[in-house]
Short mmCIF file of C-alpha atoms and ligand atoms in Angstrom, two decimals:
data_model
loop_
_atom_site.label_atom_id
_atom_site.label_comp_id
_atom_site.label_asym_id
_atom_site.label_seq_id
_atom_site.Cartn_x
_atom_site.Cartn_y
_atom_site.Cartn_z
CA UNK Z 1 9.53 14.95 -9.82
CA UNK Z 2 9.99 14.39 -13.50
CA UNK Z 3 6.57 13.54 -15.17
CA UNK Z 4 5.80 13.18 -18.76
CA UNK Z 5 4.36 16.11 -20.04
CA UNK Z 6 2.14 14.43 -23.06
CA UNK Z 7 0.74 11.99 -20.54
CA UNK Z 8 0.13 15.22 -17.73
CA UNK Z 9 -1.65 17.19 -20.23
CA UNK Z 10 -3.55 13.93 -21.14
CA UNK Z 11 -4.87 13.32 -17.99
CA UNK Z 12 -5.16 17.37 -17.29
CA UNK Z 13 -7.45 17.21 -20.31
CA UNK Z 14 -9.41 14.33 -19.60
CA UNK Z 15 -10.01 15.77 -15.75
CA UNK Z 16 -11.27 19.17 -17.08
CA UNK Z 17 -13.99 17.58 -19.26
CA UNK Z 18 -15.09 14.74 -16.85
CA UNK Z 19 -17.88 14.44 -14.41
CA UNK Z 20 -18.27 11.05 -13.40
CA UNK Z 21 -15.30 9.67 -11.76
CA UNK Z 22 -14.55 6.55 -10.27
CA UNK Z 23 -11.34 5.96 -8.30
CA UNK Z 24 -9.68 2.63 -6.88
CA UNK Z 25 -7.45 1.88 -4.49
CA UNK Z 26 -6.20 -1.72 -4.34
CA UNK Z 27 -7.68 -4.32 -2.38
CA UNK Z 28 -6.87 -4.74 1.37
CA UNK Z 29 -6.34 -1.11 0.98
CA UNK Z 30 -3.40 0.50 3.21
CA UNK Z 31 -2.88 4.15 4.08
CA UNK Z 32 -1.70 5.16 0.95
CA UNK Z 33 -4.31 3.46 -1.24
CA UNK Z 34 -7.32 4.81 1.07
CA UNK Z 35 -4.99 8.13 1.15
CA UNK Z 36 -4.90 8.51 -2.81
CA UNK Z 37 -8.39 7.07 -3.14
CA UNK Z 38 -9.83 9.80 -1.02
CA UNK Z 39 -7.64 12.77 -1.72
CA UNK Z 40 -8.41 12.21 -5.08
CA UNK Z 41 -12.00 12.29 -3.92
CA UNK Z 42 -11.81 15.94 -2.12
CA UNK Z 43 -9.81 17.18 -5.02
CA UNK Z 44 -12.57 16.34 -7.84
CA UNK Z 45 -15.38 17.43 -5.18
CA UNK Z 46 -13.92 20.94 -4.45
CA UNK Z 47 -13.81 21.43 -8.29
CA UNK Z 48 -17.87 20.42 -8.40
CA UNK Z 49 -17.37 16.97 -10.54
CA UNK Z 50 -19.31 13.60 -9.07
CA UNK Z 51 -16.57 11.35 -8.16
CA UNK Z 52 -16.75 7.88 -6.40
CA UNK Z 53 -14.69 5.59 -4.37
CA UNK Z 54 -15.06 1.89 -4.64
CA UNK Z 55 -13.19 -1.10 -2.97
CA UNK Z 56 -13.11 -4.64 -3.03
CA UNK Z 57 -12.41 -4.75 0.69
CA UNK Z 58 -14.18 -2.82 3.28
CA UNK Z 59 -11.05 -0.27 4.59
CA UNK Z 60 -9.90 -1.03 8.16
CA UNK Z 61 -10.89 0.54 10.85
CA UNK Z 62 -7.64 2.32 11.38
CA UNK Z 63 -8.66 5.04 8.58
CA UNK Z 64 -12.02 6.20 10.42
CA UNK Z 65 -10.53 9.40 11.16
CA UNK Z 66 -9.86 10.05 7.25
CA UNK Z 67 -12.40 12.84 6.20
CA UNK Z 68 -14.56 10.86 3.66
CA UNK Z 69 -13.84 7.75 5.07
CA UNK Z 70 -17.60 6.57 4.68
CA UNK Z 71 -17.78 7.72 1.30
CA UNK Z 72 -15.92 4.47 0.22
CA UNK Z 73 -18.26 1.91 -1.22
CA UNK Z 74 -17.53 -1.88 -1.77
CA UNK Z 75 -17.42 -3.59 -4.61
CA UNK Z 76 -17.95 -3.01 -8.25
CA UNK Z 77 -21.63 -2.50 -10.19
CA UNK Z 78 -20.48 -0.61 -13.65
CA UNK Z 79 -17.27 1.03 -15.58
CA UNK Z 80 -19.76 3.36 -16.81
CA UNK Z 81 -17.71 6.75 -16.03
CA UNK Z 82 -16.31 9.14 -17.47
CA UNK Z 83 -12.72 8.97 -15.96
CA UNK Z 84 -11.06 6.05 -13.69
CA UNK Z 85 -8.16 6.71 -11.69
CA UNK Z 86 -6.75 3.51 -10.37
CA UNK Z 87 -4.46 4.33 -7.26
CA UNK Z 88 -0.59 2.02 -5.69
CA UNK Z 89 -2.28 -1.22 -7.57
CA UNK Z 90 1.20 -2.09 -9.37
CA UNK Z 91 -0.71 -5.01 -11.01
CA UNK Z 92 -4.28 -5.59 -12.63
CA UNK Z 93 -5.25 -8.40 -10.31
CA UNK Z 94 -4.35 -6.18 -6.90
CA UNK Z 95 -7.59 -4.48 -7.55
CA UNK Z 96 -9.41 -7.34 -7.18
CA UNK Z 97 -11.64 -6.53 -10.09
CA UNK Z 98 -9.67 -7.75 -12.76
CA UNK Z 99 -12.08 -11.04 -13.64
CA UNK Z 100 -15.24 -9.42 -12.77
CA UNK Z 101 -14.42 -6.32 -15.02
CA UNK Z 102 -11.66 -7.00 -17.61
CA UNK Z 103 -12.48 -4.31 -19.28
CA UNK Z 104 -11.08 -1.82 -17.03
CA UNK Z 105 -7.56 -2.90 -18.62
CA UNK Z 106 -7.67 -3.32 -22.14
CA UNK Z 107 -7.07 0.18 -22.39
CA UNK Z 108 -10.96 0.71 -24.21
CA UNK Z 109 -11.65 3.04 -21.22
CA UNK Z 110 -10.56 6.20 -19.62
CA UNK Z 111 -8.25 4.37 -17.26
CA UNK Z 112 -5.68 6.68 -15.30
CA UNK Z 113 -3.01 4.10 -13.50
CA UNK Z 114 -1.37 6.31 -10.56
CA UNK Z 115 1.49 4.28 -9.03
CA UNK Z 116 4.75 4.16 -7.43
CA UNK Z 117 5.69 0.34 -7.96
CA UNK Z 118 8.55 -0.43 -10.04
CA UNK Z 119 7.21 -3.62 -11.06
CA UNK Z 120 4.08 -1.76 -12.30
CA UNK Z 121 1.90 -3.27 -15.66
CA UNK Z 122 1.45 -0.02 -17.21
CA UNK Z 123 -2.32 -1.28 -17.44
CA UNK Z 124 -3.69 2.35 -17.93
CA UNK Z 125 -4.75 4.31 -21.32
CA UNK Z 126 -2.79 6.62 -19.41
CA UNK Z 127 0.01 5.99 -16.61
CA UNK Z 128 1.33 7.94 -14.07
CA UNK Z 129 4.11 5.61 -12.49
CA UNK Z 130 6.99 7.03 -10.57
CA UNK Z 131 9.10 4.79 -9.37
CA UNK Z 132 11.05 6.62 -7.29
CA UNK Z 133 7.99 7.94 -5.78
CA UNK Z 134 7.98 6.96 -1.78
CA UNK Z 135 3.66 7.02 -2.36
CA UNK Z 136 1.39 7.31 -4.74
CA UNK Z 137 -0.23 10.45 -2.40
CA UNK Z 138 3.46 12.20 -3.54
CA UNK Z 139 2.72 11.91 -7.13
CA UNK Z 140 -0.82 13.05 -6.45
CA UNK Z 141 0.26 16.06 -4.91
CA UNK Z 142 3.04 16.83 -7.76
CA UNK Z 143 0.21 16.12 -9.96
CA UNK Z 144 -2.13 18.88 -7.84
CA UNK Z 145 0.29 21.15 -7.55
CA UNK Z 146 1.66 20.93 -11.68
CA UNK Z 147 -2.12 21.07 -12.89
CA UNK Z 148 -3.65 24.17 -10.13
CA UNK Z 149 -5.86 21.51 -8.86
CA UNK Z 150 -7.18 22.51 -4.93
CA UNK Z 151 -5.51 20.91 -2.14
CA UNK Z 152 -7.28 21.80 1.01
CA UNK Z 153 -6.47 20.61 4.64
CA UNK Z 154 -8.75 17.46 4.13
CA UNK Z 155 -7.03 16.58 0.74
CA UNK Z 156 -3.79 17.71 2.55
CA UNK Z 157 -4.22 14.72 5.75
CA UNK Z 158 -5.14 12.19 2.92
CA UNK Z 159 -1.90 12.46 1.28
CA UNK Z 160 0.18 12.94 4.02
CA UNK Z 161 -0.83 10.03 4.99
CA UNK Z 162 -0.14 8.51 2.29
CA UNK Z 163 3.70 9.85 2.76
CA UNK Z 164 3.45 8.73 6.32
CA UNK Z 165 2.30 5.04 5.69
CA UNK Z 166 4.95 4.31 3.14
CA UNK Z 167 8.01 5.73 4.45
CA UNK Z 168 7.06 3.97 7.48
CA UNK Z 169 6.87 7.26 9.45
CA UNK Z 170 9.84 8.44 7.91
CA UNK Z 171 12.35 5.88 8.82
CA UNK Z 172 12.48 3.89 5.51
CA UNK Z 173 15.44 4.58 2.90
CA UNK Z 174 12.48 6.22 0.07
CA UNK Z 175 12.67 9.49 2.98
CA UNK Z 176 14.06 11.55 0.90
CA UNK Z 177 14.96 15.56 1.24
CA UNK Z 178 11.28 15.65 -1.05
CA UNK Z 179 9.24 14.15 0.84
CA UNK Z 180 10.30 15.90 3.88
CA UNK Z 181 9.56 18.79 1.69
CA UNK Z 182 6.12 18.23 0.28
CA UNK Z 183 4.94 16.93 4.15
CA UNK Z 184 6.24 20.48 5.35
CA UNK Z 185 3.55 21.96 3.20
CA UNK Z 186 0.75 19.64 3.70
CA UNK Z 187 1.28 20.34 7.12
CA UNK Z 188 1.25 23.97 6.50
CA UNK Z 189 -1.84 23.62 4.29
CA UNK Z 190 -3.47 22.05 7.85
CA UNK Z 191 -2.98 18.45 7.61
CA UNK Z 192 -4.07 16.22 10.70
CA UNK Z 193 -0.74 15.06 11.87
CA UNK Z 194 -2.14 14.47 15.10
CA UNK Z 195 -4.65 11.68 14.47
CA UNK Z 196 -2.26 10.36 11.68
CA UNK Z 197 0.46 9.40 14.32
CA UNK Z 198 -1.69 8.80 16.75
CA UNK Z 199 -4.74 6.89 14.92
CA UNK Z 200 -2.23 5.05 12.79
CA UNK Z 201 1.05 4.34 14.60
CA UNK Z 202 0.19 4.44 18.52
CA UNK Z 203 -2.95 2.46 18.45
CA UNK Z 204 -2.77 -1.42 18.89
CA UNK Z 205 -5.48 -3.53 19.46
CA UNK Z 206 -5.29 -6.12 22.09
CA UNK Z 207 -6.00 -8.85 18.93
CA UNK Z 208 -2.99 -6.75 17.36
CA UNK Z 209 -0.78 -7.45 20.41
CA UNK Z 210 -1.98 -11.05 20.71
CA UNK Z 211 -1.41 -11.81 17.18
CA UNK Z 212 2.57 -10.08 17.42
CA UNK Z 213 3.01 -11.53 20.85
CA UNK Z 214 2.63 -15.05 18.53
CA UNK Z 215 5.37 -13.28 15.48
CA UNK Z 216 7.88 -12.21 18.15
CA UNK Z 217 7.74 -16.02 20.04
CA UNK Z 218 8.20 -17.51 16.45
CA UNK Z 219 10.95 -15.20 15.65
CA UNK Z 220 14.63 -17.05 14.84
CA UNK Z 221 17.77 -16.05 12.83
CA UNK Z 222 19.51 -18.44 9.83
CA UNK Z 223 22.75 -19.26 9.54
CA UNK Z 224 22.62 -16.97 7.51
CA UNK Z 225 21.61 -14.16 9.32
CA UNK Z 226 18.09 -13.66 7.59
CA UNK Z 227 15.62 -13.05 10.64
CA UNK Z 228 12.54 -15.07 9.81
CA UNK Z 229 9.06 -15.86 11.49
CA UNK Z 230 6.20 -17.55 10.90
CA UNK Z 231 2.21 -17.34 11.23
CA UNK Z 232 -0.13 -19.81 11.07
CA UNK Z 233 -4.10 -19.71 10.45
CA UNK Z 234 -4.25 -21.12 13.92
CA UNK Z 235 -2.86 -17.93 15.40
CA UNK Z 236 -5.01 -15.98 13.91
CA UNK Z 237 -7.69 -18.07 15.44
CA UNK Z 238 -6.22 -18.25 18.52
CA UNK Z 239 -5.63 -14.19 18.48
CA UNK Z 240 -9.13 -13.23 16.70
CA UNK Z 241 -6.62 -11.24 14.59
CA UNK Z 242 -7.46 -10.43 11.36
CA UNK Z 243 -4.34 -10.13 8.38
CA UNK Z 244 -4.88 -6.61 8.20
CA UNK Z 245 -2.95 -6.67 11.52
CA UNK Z 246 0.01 -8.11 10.18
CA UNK Z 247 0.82 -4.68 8.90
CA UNK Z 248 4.37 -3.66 10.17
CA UNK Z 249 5.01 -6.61 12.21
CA UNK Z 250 8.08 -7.53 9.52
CA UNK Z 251 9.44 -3.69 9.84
CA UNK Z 252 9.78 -4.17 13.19
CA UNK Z 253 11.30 -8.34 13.25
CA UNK Z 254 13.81 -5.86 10.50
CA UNK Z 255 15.05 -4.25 13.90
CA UNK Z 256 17.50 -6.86 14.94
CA UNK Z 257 21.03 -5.89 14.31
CA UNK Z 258 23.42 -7.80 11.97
CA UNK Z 259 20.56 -8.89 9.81
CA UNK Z 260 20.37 -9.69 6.41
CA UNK Z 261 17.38 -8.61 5.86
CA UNK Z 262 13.95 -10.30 7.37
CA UNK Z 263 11.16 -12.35 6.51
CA UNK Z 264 7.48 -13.29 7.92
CA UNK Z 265 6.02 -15.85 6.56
CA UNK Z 266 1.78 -15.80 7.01
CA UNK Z 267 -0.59 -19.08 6.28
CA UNK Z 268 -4.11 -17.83 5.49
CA UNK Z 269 -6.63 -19.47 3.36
CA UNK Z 270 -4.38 -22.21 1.70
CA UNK Z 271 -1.77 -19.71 0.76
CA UNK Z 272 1.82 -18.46 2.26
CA UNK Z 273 2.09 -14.92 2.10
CA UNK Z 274 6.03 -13.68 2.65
CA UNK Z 275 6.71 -10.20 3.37
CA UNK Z 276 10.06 -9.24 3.23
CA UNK Z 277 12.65 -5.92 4.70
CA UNK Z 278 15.83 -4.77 4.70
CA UNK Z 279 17.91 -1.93 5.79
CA UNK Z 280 20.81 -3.15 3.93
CA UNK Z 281 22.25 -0.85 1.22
CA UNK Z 282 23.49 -4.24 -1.01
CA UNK Z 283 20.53 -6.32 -0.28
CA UNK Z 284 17.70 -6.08 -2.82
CA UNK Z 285 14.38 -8.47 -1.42
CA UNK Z 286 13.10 -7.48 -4.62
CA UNK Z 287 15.07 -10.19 -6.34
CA UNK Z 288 14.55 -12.47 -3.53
CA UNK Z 289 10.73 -12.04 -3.40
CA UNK Z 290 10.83 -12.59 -7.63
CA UNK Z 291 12.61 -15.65 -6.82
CA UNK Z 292 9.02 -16.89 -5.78
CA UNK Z 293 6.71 -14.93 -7.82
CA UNK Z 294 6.70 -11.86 -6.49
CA UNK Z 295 8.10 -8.74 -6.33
CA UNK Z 296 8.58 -4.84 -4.80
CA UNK Z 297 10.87 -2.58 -3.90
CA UNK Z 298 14.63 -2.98 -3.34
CA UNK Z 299 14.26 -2.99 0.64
CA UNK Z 300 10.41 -3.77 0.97
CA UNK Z 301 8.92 -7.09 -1.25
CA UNK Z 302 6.64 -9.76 -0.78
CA UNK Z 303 5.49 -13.04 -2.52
CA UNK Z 304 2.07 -15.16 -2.36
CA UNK Z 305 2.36 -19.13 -3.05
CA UNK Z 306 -0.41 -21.49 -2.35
CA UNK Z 307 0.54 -23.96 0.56
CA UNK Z 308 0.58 -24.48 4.05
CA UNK Z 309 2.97 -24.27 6.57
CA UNK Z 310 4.41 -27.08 8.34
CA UNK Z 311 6.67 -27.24 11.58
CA UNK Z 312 10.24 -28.97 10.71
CA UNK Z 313 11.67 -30.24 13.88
CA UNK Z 314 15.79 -30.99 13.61
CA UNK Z 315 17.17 -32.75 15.66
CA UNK Z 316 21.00 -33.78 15.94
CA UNK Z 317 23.67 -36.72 17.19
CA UNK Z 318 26.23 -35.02 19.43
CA UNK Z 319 28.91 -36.92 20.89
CA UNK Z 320 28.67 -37.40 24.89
MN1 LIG K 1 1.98 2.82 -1.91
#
């Protein structure tokens, strides 16, 4: 991985003579924000610094088996440290502390911005941003390993996974020879793979099942061939679902063959959220996601527009 060295040393420099740190994952945080956040946390507490975690959303309860888990504290009371690292929050307002605490971008603080987004604000004093990064837990740990910092096995589970949420358990196109690398030796430095896979990816709640029992009904292809569905606020009612559980329902609606690429479409609290996937080399959701405000990777994007969903019925005159 290719960092800047001026901006390395920066942040090496800035790490050796803090105490204080704060770190941030973005809000509704997702393996790889909660992986980053508290890495980050084991790595500044085996070198004997104070560091903190704090979130505008509680994390879900997925990540209990994390080590440090209940460390992470919600909400923000002062910017009063001597370092912040803010971790995968490609944009200011992600962290949900953008109104309440401008001040965290105006680049007047010690603000390190560790990301992997290519459509990332450069918000930091300093920025870490790797776009062809498949985590921000893989720059962490080129970071680690480039400035001697410890990574021991709890450090090592938090950014694998990091590596595991994002690449989708390895089966996403950002699965590169590197990754499978650097999980080898987080693995090897005694990484939990076990309650990874098994906390993360084989545990569904029956809410979870309810609520994709409702995306797989409401599934239907275009003419052309974009696989789409659609949630309302009723079925989250109706499920007891919360959003969090949306999480990889559109990777797996991406499954059907022949597809352009795929699309779910979620109504919650007067806004449409659209989350959008492909496997196709020449399809970039990127561009369509920008198309309505948003934005992402090539083959993983999404968009937020305030609205509401309505049915359209169509109906036809055939001949008899
Ligand atoms: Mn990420």
């Amino acid at each position: 991985m290719q960092f800047n060295e001026k901006e390395l040393n920066s942040i090496k420099e800035l790490i050796d003579k803090s105490n204080r740190i704060l770190i941030i994952p973005h809000k509704a945080p997702d393996g790889d924000a909660i992986g980053a956040a508290l890495g980050l946390f084991q790595v500044f507490s085996q070198l004997g610094k104070s560091p903190m975690v704090r979130c505008f959303d509680e994390p879900p309860g997925v990540f209990s088996f994390m080590p440090n888990i209940e460390k992470v504290q919600i909400g923000l009371t002062s910017t009063d440290y001597d370092a912040i690292f803010i971790v995968d929050s490609g944009a200011t307002h992600l962290t949900g502390f953008n109104e309440s605490h401008p001040q965290l971008f105006d680049k007047s603080l010690e603000v390190i911005n560790i990301d992997h987004h290519p459509s990332n604000e450069f918000y930091g004093k300093y920025n870490l941003v790797v776009t062809e990064a498949s985590s921000a837990t893989q720059i962490l740990y080129e970071m680690c390993m480039n400035l001697d910092l410890p990574i021991d096995r709890n450090t090592a589970t938090c950014f694998l996974t990091g590596i595991y949420t994002d690449t989708g358990s390895f089966m996403h196109s950002n699965t590169t020879p590197e990754v499978m690398k650097i999980a080898a030796r987080l693995l090897a430095k005694g990484a939990n793979l076990r309650s990874i896979s098994k906390d993360l990816f084989n545990t569904t709640k029956i809410s979870t099942m309810r609520l994709w029992g409702r995306v797989l009904k409401n599934t239907y292809q275009t003419t052309d061939s974009v696989t789409m569905s659609v949630v309302t606020e009723k079925d989250f009612e109706d499920t007891g679902a919360e959003y969090s559980e949306m999480t990889g329902a559109v990777d797996y609606v991406n499954s059907v063959p022949e597809s352009k690429y795929s699309v779910i479409l979620t109504e919650r609290d007067g806004k449409v959220k659209g989350s959008l996937r492909t496997l196709r080399e020449e399809v970039d959701v990127a561009a369509v996601a920008s198309a309505y405000g948003g934005g992402g990777h090539t083959k993983a994007a999404g968009f937020t527009i305030p609205g509401y969903l309505e049915k359209e019925i169509r109906w036809k005159v055939v001949d008899n």
